[in-house]
Short mmCIF file of C-alpha atoms in Angstrom, two decimals:
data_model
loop_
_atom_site.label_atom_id
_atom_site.label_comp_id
_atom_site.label_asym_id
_atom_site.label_seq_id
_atom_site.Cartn_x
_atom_site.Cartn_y
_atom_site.Cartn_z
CA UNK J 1 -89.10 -139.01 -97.74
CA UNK J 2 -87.31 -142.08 -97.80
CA UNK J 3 -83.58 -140.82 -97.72
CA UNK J 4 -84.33 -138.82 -95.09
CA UNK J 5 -86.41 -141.36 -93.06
CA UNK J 6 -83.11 -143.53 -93.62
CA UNK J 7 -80.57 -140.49 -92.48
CA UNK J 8 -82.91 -140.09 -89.19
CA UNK J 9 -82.44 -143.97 -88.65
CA UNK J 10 -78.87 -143.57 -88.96
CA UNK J 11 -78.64 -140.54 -86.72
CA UNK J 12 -80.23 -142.51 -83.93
CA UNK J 13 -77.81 -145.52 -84.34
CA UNK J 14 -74.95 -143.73 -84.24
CA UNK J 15 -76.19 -141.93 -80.86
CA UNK J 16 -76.80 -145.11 -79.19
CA UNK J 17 -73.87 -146.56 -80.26
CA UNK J 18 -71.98 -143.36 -78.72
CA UNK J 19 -74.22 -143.92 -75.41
CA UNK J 20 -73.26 -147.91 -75.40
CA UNK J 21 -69.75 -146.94 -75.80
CA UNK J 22 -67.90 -148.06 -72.66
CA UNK J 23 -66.06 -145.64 -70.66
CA UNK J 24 -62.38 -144.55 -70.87
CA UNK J 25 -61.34 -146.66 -67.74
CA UNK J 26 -63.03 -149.73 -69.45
CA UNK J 27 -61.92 -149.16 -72.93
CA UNK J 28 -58.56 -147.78 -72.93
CA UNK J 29 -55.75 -149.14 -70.58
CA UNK J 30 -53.96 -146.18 -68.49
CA UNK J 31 -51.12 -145.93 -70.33
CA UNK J 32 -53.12 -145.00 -73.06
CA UNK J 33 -55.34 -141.99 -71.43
CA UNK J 34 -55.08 -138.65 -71.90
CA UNK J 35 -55.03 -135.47 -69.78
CA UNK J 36 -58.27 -134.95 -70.24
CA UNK J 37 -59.22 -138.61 -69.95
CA UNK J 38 -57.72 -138.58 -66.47
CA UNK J 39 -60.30 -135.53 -65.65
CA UNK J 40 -62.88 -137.35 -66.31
CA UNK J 41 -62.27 -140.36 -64.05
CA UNK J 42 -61.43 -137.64 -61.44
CA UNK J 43 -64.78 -135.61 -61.95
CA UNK J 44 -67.03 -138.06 -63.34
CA UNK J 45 -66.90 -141.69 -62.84
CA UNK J 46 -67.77 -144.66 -59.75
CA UNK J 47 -65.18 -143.26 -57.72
CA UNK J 48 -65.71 -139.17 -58.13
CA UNK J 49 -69.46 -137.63 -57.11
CA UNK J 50 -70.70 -134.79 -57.70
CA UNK J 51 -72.34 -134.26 -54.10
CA UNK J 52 -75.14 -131.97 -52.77
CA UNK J 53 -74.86 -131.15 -49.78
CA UNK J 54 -76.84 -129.59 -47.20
CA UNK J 55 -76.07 -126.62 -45.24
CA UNK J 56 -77.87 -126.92 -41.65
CA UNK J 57 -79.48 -123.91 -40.18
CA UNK J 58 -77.26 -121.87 -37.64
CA UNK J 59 -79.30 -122.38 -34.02
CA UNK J 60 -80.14 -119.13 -32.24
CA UNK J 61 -78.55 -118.11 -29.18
CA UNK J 62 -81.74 -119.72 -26.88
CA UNK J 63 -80.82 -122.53 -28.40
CA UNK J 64 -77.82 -122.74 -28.23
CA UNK J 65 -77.80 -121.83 -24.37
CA UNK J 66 -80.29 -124.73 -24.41
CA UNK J 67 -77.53 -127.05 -25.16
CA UNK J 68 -74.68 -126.12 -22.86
CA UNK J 69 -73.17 -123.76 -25.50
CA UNK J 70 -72.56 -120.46 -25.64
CA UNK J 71 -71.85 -118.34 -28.46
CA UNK J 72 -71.71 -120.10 -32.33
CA UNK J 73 -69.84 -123.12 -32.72
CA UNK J 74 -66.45 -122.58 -34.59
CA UNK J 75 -64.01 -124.90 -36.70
CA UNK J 76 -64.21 -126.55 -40.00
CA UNK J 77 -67.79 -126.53 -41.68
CA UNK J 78 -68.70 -123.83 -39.03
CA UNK J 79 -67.21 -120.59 -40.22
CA UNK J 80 -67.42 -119.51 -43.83
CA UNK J 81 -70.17 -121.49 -44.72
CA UNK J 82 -72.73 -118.89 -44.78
CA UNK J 83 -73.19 -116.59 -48.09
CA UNK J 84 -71.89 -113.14 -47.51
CA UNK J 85 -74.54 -111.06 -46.79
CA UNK J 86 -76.82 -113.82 -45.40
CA UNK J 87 -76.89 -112.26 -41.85
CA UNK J 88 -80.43 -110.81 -40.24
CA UNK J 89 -81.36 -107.30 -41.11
CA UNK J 90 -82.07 -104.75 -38.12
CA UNK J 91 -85.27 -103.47 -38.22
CA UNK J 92 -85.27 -99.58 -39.49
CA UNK J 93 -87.75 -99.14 -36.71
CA UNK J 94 -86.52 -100.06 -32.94
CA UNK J 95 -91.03 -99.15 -32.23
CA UNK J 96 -92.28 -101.62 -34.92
CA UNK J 97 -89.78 -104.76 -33.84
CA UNK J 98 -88.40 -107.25 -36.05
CA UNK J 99 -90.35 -107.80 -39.26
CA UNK J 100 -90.25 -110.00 -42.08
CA UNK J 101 -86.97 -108.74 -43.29
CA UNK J 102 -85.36 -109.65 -40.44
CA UNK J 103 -85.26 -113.07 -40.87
CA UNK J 104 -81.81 -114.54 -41.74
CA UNK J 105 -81.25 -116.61 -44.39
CA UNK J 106 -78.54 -118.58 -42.76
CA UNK J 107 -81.32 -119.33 -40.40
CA UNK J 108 -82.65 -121.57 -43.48
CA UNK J 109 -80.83 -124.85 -44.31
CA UNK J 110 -78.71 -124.18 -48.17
CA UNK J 111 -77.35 -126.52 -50.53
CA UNK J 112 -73.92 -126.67 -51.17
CA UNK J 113 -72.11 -128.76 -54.04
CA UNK J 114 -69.16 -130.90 -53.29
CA UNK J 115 -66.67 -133.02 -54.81
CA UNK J 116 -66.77 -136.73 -53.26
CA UNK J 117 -63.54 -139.24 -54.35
CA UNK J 118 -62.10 -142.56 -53.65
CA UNK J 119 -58.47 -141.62 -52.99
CA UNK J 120 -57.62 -145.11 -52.30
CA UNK J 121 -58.79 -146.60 -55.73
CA UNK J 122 -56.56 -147.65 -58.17
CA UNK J 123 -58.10 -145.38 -61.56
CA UNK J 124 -58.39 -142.61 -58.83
CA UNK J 125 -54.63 -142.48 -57.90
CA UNK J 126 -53.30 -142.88 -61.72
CA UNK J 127 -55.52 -139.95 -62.86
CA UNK J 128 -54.13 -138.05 -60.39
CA UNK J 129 -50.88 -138.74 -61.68
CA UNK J 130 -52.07 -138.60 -65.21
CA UNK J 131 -53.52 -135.18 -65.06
CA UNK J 132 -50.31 -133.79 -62.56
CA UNK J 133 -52.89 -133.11 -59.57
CA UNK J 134 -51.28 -133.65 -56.26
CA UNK J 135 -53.49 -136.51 -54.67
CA UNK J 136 -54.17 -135.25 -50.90
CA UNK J 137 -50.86 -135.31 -48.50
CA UNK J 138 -52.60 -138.10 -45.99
CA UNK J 139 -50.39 -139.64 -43.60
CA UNK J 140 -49.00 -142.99 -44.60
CA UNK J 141 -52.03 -146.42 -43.95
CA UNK J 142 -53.45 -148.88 -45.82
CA UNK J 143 -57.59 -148.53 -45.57
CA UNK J 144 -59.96 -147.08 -47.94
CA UNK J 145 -59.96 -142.81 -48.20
CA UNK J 146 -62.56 -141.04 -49.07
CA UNK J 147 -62.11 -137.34 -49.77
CA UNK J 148 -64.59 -134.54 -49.48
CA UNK J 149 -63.28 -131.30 -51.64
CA UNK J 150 -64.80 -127.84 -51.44
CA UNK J 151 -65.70 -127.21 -47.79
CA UNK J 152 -65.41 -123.27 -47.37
CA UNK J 153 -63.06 -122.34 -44.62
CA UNK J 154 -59.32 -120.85 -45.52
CA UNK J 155 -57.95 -119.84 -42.09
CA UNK J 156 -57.76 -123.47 -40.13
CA UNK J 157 -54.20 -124.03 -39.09
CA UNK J 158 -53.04 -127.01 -37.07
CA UNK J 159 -52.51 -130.77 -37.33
CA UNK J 160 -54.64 -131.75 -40.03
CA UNK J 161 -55.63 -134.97 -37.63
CA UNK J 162 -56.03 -133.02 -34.99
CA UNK J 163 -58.47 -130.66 -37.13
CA UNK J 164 -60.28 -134.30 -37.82
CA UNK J 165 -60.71 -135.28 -34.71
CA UNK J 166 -64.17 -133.86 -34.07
CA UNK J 167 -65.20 -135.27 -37.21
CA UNK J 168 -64.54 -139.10 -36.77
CA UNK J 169 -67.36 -140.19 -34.78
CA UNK J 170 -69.39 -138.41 -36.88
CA UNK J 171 -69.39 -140.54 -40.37
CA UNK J 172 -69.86 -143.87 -41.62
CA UNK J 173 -69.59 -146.26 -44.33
CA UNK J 174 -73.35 -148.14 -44.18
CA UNK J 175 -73.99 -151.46 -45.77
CA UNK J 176 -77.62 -153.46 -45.64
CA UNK J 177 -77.36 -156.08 -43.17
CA UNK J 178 -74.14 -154.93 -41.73
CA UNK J 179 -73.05 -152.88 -38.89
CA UNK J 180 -71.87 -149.31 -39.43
CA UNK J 181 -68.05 -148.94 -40.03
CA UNK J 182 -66.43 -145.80 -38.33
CA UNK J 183 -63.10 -143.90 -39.97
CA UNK J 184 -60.17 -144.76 -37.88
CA UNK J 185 -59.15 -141.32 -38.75
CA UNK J 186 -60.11 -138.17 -40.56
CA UNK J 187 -57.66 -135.76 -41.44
CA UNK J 188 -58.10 -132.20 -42.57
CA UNK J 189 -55.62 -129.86 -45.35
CA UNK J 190 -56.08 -126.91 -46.93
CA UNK J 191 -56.42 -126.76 -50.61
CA UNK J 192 -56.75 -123.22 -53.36
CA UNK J 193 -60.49 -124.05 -53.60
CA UNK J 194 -61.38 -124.68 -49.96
CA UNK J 195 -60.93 -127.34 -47.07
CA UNK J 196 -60.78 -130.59 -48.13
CA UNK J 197 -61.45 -133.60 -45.81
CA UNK J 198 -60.02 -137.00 -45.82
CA UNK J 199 -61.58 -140.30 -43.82
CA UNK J 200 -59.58 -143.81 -43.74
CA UNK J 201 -61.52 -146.78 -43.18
CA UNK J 202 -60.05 -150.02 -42.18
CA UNK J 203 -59.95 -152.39 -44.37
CA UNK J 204 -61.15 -155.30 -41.84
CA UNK J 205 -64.28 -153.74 -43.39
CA UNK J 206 -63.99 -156.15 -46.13
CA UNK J 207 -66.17 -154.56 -49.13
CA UNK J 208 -67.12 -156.92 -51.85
CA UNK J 209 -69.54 -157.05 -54.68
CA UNK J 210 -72.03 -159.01 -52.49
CA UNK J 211 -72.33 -155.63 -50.78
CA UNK J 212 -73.93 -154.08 -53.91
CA UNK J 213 -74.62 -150.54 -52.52
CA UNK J 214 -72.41 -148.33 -50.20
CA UNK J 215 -73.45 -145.23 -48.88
CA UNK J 216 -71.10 -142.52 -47.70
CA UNK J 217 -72.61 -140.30 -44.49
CA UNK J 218 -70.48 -137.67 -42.53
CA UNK J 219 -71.13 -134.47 -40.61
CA UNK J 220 -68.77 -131.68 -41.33
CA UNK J 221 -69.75 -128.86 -38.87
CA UNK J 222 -73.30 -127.53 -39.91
CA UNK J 223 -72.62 -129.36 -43.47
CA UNK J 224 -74.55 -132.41 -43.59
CA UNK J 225 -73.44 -135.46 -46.72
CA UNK J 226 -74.60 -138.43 -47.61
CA UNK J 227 -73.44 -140.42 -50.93
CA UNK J 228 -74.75 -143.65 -52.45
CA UNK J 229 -72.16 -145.80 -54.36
CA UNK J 230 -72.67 -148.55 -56.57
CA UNK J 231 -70.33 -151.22 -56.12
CA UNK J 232 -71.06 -153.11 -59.67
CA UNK J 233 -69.89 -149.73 -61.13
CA UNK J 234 -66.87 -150.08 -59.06
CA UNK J 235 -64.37 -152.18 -60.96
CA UNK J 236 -61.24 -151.55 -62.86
CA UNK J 237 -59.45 -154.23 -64.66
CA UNK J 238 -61.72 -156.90 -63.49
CA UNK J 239 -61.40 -156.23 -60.19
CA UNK J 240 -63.13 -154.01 -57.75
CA UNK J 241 -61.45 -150.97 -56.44
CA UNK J 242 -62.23 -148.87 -53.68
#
């Protein structure tokens, strides 16, 4: 009873000492990561969320009409985010009316899981290079970039500022105590697994520690995100990076 009292003891140790182990962009320096290292940090770490979103319910035509519009609204986050299939059944019966069935579900708000990431931090940009994936192809500015990866849509051609445009006034960076900060730009590019959006943020913001908590909120279309960060978790080599 007593060895294996003793070999549960050690079991236990050795899993916390595996939890308490720091992570790789605290215990290794770069040079020394691997491929699958750099994954990590781009998946899973401060700087890369796993994100879910919500997908708003489409409006009905009365609506609609109700606001000055008339038809659906189109662009990025508009089309393609509905499951195939989702639209409203037709009654068999044009006596009986509508019935139950013929509720839509895209007439329900659905979750949808994206990929939120710091392009502008420092681990961020050499894990990109580390693993060989192509960092997004912003246009040239200092500021912090966040990107949001995975919005469905494959047929949006254009300027991908121009495809931001509607977007910008329609996000923030919010702090406790401090006044919203609005992207000076968003950009939009096409990417195999989706749209993927990018927002710059001046840096006359001036993040710092003393901040402790940033949260992340945009509106992409009908796709509605919102991202808490915590700042403490936020530094690389003794310093933070955003």
């Amino acid at each position: 009873m007593c060895r294996l009292s003793m070999g549960s003891v050690c079991l236990m140790v050795a899993a916390a000492s595996l939890m308490a182990a720091d992570p790789v962009w605290k215990s290794k320096p770069p040079a020394q990561w691997s491929e699958e290292d750099a994954k990590q940090i781009l998946a899973e770490s401060p700087w890369a969320k796993e994100n879910r979103a919500v997908v708003t319910r489409r409006l009905t035509e009365d609506q609609l009409r109700e606001g000055g519009q008339m038809g659906q609204p189109r662009g990025v986050g508009n089309q393609g985010v509905d499951p195939k299939g989702s639209g409203p059944k037709v009654s068999p019966s044009v006596f009986s009316g509508p019935g139950g069935d013929d509720r839509s579900p895209r007439s329900l708000p659905q979750p949808i899981t994206l990929e939120l990431r710091w392009e502008s931090a420092l681990p961020v940009q050499l894990a990109e290079l580390k693993s060989h994936e192509a960092a997004p192809p912003t246009l040239e500015g200092d500021g912090y970039r966040i990107a949001v990866y995975g919005i469905p849509g494959s047929d949006f051609k254009g300027d991908p500022e121009e495809l931001g445009r509607p977007l910008r006034n329609l996000a923030a960076l919010k702090r406790e105590g401090k006044k919203d900060v609005k992207p000076v730009s968003v950009e939009v590019f096409q990417r195999e697994n989706g749209m993927e959006v990018v927002y710059l943020f001046d840096l006359s913001a001036e993040i710092t520690r003393k901040d402790r908590q940033l949260r992340f909120e945009a509106q992409i279309g009908r796709i509605v995100v919102a991202q808490t960060f915590d700042l403490s978790e936020m530094e690389f080599m003794g310093k933070l990076e955003l």
